[in-house]
mmCIF file of C-alpha atoms in Angstrom:
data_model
loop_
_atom_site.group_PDB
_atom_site.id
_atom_site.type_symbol
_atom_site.label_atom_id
_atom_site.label_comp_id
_atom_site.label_asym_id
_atom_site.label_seq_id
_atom_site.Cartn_x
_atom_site.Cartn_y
_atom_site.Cartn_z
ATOM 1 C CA UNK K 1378 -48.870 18.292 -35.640
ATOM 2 C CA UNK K 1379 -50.283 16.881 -32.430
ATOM 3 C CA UNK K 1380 -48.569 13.530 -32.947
ATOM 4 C CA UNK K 1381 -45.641 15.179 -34.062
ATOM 5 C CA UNK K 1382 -45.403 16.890 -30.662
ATOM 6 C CA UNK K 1383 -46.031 13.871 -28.722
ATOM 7 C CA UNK K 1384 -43.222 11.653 -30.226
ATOM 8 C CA UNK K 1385 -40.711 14.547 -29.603
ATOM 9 C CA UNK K 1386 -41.728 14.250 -25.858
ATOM 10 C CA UNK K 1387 -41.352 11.056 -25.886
ATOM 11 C CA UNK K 1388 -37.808 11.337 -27.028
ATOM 12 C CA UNK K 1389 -37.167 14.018 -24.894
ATOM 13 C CA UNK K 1390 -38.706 11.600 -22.017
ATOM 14 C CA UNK K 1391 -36.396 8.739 -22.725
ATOM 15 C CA UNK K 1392 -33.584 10.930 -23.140
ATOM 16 C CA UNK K 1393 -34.119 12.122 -19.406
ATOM 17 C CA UNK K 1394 -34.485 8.242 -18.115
ATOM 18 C CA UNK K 1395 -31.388 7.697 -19.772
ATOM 19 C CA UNK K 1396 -29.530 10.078 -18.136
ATOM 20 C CA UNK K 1397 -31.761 9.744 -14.430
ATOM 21 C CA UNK K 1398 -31.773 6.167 -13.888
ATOM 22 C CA UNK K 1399 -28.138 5.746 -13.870
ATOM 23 C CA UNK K 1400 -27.829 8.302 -11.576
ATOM 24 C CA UNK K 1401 -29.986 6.352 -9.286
ATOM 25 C CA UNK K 1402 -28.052 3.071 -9.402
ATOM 26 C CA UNK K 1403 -25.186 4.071 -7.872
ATOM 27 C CA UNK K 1404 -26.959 5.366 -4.794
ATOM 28 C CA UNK K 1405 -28.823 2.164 -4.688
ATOM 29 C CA UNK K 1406 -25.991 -0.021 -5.431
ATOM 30 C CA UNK K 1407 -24.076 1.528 -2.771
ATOM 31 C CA UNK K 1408 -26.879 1.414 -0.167
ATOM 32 C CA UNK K 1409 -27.119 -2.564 -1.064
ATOM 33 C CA UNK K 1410 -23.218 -2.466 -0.243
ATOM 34 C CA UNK K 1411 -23.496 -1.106 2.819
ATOM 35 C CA UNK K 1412 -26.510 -3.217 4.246
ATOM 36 C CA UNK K 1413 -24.186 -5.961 3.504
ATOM 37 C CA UNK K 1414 -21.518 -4.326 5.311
ATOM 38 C CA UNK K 1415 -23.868 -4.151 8.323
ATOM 39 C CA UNK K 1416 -24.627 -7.902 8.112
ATOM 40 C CA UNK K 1417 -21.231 -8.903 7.647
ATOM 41 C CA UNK K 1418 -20.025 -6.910 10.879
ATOM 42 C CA UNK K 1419 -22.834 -8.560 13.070
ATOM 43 C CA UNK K 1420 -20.142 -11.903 12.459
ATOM 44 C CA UNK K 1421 -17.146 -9.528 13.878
ATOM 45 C CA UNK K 1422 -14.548 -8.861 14.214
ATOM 46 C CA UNK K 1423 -12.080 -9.707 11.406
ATOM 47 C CA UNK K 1424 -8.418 -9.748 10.526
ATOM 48 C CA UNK K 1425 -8.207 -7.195 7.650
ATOM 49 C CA UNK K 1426 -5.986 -8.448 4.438
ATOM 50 C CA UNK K 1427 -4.311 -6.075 1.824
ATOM 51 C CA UNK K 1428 -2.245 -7.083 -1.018
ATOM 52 C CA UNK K 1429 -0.974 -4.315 -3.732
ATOM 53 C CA UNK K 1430 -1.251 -5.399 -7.560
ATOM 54 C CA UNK K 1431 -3.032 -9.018 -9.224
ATOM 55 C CA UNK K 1432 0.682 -11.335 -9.335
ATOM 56 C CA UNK K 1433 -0.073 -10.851 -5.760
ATOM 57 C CA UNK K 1434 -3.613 -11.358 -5.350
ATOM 58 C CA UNK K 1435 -2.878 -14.481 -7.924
ATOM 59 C CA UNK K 1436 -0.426 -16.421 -5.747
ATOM 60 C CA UNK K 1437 -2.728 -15.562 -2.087
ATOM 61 C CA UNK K 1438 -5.671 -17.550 -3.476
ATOM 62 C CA UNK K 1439 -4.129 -19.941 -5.170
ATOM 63 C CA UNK K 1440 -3.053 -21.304 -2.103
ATOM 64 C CA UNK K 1441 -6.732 -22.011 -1.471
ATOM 65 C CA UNK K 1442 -6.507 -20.888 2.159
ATOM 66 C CA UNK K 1443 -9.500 -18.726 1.917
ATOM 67 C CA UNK K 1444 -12.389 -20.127 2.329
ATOM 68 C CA UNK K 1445 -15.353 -17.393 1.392
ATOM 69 C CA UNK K 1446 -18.307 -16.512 3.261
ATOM 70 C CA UNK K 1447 -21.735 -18.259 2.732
ATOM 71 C CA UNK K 1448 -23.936 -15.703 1.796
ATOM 72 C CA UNK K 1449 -21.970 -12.591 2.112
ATOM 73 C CA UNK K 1450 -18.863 -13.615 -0.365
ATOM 74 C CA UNK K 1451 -18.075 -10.255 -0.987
ATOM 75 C CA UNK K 1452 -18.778 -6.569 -0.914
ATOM 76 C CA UNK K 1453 -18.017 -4.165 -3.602
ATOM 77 C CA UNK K 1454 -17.320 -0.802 -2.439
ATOM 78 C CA UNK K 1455 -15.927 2.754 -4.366
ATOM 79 C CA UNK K 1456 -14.228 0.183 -7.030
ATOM 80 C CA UNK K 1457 -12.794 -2.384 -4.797
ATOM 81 C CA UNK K 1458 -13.727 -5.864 -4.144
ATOM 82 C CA UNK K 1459 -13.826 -6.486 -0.001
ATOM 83 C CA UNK K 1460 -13.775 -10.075 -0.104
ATOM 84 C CA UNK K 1461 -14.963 -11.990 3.055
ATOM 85 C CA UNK K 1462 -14.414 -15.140 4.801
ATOM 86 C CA UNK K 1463 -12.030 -17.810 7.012
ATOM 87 C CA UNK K 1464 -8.499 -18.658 6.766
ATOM 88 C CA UNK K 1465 -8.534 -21.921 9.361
ATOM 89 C CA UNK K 1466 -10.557 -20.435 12.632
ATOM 90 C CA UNK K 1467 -9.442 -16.599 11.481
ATOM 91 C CA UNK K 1468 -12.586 -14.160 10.264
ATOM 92 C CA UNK K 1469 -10.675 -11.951 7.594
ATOM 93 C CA UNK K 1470 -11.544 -9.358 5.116
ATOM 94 C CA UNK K 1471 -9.181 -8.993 2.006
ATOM 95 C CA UNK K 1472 -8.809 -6.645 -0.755
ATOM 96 C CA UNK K 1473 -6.483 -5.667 -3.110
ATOM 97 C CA UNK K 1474 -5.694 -1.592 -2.761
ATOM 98 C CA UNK K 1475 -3.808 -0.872 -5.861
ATOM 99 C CA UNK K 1476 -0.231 0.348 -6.158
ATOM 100 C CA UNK K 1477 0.984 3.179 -4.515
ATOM 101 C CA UNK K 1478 0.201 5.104 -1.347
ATOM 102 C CA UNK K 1479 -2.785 6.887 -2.379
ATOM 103 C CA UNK K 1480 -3.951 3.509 -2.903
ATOM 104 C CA UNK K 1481 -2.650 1.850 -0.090
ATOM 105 C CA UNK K 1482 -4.069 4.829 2.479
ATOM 106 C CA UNK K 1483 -7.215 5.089 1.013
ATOM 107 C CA UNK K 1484 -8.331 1.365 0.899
ATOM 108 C CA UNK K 1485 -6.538 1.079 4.938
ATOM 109 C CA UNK K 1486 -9.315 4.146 5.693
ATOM 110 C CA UNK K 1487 -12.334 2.485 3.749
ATOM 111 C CA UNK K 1488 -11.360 -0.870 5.245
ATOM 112 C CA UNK K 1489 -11.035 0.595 9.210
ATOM 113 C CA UNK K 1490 -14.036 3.584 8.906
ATOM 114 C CA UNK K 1491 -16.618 0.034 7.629
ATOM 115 C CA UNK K 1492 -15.851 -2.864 8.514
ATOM 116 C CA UNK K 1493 -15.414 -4.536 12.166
ATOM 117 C CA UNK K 1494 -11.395 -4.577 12.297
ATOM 118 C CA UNK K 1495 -9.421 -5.842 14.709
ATOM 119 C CA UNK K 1496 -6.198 -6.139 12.780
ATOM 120 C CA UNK K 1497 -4.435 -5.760 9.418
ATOM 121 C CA UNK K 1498 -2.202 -7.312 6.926
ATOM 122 C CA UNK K 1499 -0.330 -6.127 3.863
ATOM 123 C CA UNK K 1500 1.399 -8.134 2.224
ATOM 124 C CA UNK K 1501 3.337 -7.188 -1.188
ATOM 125 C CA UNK K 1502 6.634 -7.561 -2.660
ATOM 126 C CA UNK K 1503 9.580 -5.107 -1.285
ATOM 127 C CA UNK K 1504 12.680 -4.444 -2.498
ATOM 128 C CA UNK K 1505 16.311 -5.053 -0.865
ATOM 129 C CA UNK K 1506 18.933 -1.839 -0.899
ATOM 130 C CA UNK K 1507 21.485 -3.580 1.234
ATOM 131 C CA UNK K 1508 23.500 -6.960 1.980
ATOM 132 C CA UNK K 1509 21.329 -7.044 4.937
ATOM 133 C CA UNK K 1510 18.413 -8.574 2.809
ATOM 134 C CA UNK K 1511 18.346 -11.423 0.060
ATOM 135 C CA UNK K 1512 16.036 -12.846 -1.792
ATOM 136 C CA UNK K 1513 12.959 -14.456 0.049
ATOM 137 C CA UNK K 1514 13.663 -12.902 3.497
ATOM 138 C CA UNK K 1515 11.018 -11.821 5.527
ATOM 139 C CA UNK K 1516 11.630 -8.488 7.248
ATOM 140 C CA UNK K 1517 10.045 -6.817 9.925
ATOM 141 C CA UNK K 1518 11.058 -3.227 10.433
ATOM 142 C CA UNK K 1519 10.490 -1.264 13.456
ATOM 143 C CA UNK K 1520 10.199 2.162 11.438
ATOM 144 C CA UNK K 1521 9.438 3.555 7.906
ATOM 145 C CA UNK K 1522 10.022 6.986 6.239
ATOM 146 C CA UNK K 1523 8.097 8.326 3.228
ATOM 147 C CA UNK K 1524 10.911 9.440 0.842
ATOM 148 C CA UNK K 1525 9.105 10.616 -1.503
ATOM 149 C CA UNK K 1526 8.274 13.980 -0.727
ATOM 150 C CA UNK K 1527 10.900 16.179 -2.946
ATOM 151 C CA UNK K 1528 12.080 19.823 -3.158
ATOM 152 C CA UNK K 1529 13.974 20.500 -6.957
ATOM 153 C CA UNK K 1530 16.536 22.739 -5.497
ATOM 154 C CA UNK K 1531 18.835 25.092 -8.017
ATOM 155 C CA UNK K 1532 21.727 23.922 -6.385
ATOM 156 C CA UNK K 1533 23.879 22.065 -8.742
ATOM 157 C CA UNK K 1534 25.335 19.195 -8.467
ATOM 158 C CA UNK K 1535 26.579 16.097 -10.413
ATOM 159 C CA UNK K 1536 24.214 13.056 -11.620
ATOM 160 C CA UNK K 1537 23.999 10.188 -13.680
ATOM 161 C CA UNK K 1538 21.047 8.636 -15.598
ATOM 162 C CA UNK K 1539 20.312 5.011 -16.183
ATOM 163 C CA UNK K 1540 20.428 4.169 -19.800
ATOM 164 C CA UNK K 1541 17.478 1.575 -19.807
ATOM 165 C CA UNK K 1542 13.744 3.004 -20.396
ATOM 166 C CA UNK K 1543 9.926 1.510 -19.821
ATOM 167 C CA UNK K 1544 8.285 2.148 -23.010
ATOM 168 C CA UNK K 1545 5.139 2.279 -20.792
ATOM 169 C CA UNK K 1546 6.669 5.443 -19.573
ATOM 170 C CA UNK K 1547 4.593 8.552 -20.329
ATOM 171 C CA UNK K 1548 7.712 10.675 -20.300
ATOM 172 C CA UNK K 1549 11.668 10.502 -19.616
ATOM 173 C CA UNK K 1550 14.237 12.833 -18.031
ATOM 174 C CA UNK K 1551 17.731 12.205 -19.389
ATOM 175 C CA UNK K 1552 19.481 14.029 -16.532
ATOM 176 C CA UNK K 1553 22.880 13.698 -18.387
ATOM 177 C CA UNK K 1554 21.801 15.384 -21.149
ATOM 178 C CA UNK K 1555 21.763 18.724 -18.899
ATOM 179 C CA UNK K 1556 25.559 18.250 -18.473
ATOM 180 C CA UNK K 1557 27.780 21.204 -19.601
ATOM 181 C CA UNK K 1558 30.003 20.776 -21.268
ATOM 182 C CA UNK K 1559 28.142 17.058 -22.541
ATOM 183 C CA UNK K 1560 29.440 13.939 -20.099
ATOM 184 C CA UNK K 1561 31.167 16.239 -17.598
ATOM 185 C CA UNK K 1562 30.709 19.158 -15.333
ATOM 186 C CA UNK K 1563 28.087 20.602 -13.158
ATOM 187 C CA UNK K 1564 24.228 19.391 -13.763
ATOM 188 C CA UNK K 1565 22.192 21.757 -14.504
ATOM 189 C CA UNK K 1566 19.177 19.868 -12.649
ATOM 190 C CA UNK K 1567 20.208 20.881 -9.362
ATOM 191 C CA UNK K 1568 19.821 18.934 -6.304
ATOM 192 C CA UNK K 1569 16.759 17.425 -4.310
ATOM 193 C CA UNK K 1570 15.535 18.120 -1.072
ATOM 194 C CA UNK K 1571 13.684 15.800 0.829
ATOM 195 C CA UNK K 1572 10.854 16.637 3.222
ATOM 196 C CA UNK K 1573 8.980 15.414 6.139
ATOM 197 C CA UNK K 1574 5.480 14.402 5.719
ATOM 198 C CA UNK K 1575 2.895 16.534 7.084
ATOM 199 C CA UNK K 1576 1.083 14.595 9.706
ATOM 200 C CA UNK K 1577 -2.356 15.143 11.224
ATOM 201 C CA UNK K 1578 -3.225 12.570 14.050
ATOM 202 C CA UNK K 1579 -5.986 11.833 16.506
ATOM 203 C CA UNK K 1580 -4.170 13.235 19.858
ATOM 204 C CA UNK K 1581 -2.944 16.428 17.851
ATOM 205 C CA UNK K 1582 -4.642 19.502 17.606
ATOM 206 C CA UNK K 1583 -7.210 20.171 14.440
ATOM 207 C CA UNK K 1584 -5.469 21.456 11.782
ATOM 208 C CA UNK K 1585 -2.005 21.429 13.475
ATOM 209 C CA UNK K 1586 0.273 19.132 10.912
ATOM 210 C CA UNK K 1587 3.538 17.994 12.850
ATOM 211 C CA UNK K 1588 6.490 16.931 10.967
ATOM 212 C CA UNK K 1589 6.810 13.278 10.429
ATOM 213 C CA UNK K 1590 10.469 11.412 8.930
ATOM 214 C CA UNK K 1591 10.152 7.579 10.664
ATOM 215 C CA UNK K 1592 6.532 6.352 10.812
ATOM 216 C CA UNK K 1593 6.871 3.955 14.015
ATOM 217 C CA UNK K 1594 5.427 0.749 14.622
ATOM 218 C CA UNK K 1595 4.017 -0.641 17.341
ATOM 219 C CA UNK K 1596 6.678 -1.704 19.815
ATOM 220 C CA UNK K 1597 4.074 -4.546 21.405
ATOM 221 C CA UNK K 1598 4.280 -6.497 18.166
ATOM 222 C CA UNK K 1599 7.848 -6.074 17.457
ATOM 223 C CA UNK K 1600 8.206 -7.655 21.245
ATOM 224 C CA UNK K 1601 5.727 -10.417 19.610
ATOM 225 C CA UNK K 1602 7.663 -10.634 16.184
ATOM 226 C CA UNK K 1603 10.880 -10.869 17.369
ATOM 227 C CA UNK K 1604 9.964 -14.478 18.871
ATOM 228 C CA UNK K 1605 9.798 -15.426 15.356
ATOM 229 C CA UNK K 1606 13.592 -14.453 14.929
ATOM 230 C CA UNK K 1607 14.797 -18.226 14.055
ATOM 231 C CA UNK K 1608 11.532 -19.710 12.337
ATOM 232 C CA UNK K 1609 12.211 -21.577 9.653
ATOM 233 C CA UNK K 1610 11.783 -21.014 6.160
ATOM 234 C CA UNK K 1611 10.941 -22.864 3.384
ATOM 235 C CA UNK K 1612 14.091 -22.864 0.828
ATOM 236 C CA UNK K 1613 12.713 -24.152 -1.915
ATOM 237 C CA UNK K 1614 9.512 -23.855 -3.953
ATOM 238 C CA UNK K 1615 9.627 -27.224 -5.523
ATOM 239 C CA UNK K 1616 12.344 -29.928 -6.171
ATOM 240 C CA UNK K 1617 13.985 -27.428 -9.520
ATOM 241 C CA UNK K 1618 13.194 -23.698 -7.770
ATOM 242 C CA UNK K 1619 15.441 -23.116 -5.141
ATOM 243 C CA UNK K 1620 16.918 -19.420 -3.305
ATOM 244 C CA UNK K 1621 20.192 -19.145 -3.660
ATOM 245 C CA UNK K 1622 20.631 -19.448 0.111
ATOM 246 C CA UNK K 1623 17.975 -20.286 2.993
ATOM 247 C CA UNK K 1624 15.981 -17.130 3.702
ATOM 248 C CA UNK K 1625 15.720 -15.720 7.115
ATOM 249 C CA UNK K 1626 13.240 -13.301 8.858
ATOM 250 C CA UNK K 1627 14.650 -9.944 10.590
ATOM 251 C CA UNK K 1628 12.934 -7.916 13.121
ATOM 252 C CA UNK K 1629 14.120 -4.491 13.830
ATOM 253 C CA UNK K 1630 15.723 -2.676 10.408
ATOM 254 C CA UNK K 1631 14.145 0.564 8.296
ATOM 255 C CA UNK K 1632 12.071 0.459 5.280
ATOM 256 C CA UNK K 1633 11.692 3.463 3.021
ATOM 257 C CA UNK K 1634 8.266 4.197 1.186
ATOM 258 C CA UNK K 1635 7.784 6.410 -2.084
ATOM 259 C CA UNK K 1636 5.633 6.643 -5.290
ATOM 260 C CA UNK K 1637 8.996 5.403 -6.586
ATOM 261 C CA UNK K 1638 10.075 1.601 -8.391
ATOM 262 C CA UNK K 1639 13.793 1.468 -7.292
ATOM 263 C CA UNK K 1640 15.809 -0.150 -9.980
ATOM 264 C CA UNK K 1641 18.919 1.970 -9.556
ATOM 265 C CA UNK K 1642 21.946 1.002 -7.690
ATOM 266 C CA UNK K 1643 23.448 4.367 -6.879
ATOM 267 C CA UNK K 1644 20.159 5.608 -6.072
ATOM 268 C CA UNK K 1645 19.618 2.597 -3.486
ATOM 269 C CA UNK K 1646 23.144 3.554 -1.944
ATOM 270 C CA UNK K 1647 22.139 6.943 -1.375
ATOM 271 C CA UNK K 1648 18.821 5.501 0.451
ATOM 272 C CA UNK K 1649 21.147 3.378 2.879
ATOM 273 C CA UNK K 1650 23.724 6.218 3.490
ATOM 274 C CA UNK K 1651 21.108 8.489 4.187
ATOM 275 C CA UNK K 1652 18.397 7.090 5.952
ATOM 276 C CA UNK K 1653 19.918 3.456 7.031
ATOM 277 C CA UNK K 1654 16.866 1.609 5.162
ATOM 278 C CA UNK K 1655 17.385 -1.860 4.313
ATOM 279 C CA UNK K 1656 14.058 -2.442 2.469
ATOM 280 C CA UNK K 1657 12.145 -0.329 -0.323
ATOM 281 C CA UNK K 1658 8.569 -0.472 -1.432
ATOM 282 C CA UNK K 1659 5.559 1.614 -2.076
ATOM 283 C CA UNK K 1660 3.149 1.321 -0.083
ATOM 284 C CA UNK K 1661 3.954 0.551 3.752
ATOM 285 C CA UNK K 1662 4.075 3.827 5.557
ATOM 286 C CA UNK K 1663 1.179 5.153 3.826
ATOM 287 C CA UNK K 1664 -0.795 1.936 6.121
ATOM 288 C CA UNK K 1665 1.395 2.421 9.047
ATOM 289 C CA UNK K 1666 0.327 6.719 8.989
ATOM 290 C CA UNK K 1667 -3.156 5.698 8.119
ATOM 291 C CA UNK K 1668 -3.317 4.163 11.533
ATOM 292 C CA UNK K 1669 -4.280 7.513 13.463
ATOM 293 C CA UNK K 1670 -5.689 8.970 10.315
ATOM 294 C CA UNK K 1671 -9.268 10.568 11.748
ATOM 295 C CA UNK K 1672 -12.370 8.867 12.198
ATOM 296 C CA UNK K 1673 -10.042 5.031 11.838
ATOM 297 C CA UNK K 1674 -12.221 4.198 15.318
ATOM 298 C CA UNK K 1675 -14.905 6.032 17.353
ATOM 299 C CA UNK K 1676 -12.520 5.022 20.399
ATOM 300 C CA UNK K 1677 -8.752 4.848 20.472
ATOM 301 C CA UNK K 1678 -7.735 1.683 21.169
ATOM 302 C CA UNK K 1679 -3.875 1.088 21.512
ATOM 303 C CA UNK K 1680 -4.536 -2.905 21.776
ATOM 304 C CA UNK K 1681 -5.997 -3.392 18.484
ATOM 305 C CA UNK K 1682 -2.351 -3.258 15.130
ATOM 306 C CA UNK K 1683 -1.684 -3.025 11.778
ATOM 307 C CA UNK K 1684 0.854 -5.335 10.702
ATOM 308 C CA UNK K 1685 2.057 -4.651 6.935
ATOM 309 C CA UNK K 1686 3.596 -7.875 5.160
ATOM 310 C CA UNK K 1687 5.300 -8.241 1.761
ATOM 311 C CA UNK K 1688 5.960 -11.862 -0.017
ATOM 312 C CA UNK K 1689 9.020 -12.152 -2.358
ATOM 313 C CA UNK K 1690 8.691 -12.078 -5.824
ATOM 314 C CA UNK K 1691 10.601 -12.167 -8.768
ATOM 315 C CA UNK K 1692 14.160 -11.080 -7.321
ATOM 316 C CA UNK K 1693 12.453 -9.179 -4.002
ATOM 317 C CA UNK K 1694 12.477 -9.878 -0.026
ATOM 318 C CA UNK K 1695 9.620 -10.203 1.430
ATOM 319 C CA UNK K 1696 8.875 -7.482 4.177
ATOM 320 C CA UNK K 1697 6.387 -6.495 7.221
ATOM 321 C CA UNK K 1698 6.038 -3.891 8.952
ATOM 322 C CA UNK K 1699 3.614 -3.726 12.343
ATOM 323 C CA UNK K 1700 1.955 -0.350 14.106
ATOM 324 C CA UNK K 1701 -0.965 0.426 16.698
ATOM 325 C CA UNK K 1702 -4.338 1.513 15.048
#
């Protein structure tokens, strides 16, 4: 009986590290993180880098530019991978955030609130909703809106669906199916409303949102970028891929952000008719709001940017985007 007892106490005992210890490796994982974090600072300050998804990622270090950091190569923080190290004479810090704005805010705030941060840069792909923009450009917009923030009004009105699906879709909305009668009349969908972000920022009062459209960037490095107006760029990627036409970089247009892929032409003429955007993508305004998001630095400094970046890819201009932390 006695043994009996003591083997069921040691199974109970087990049972408890089992579920204990892991409980105590994240808190000691994380506190090895951020030791690191404090060592890698000392060497500050740094030039952070974001990219979006891994075709991205892929193509930055296969250039080979980066060169890692000796003994601190990288710190892995909440999921992400904070890589560390030189490009040339630059100290930068590059991670990939993940698609989307959530993403793109969230790993801006861990990257500002940890590490020594002087600067950042996000590069991704964008997409072009005008003749303004072809493939391979670089743009540099002075302004971005979040479009993405909807009222479903009851209003009718009349709408078309695309016919193509993703069969990674979790769901679909055939809006033409709400036609009456079928193919014609009013849609029964209504109309959509578009909002102005809520906005909470350092020199506001606590808990006083202001209404936000354009997200502005920081007029001292449009000044800078616009001495770039007339750089060259590289046409071709080898001697058999080649742009259809020399790409150019533009300082000065809109870019509209939303949780949204834009594949639709009528839906991209709407964007330019409305809000005078020449670039779309999903990600940039989230980084240019985060940069008076609280607690980004202990002291304000107007001096110290964002800059937001996107590479072409597949059939996209590239695009950047610049604003004051």
């Amino acid at each position: 009986m006695a043994t009996e007892v003591v083997r069921r106490c040691l199974v109970v005992l087990v049972l408890i590290c089992l579920l204990v210890l892991p409980a105590f490796a994240f808190p000691l994982k994380r506190k090895e993180s951020l030791n690191a974090v404090k060592e890698v600072n000392s060497e500050g300050p740094y030039i952070g880098l974001v990219t979006v998804f891994p075709p991205e990622e892929t193509a930055f270090l296969a250039i080979a530019a980066f060169e890692p950091h000796r003994t601190h190569p990288f710190v892995d923080l909440s999921g992400r991978r904070f890589r560390v190290g030189r490009i040339l004479d630059k100290k930068v810090i590059y991670v990939r955030c993940g698609i989307g704005m959530i993403n793109a805010a969230a790993a801006t705030q861990q990257m500002l609130d940890l590490f020594d941060i002087k600067g950042i840069i996000h590069f991704g792909i964008a997409g072009n909703v005008n003749d303004s923009l072809s493939i391979g450009d670089v743009t540099i917009p002075k302004q971005f809106a979040h479009t993405g923030i909807w009222d479903w009004l009851n209003k009718k009105f009349r709408g078309q669906n695309p016919n193509r699906t993703d069969p990674n879709d979790v769901a679909h909305l055939d809006i033409a199916s709400y036609n009456v009668p079928r193919s014609e009349g009013t849609n029964l969908l209504g109309r959509i409303g578009y909002d102005p972000e809520e906005f909470f920022s350092e020199t506001g009062k606590p808990d006083t949102a202001r209404p936000l459209v354009w997200a502005q960037t920081s007029q001292h490095w449009l000044h800078l970028a616009a001495n770039l107006e007339g750089l060259e760029l590289e046409r071709c990627l080898n001697l058999s891929l080649c742009l259809p036409k020399k790409p150019k970089l533009v300082v000065g247009l809109r870019g509209s952000t939303a949780n949204i892929f834009v594949d639709n032409a009528a839906y991209r003429d709407f964007l330019v008719r409305t809000f005078q955007v020449s670039s779309v993508d999903m990600e940039s305004a989230a980084v240019v709001m985060t940069r008076e998001s609280p607690k980004v630095f202990n002291d304000f400094d107007p001096f110290k940017e964002i800059s937001i970046c996107q590479y072409p890819f597949n059939n996209l201009p590239l695009t950047c985007a610049v604003g004051k932390i």
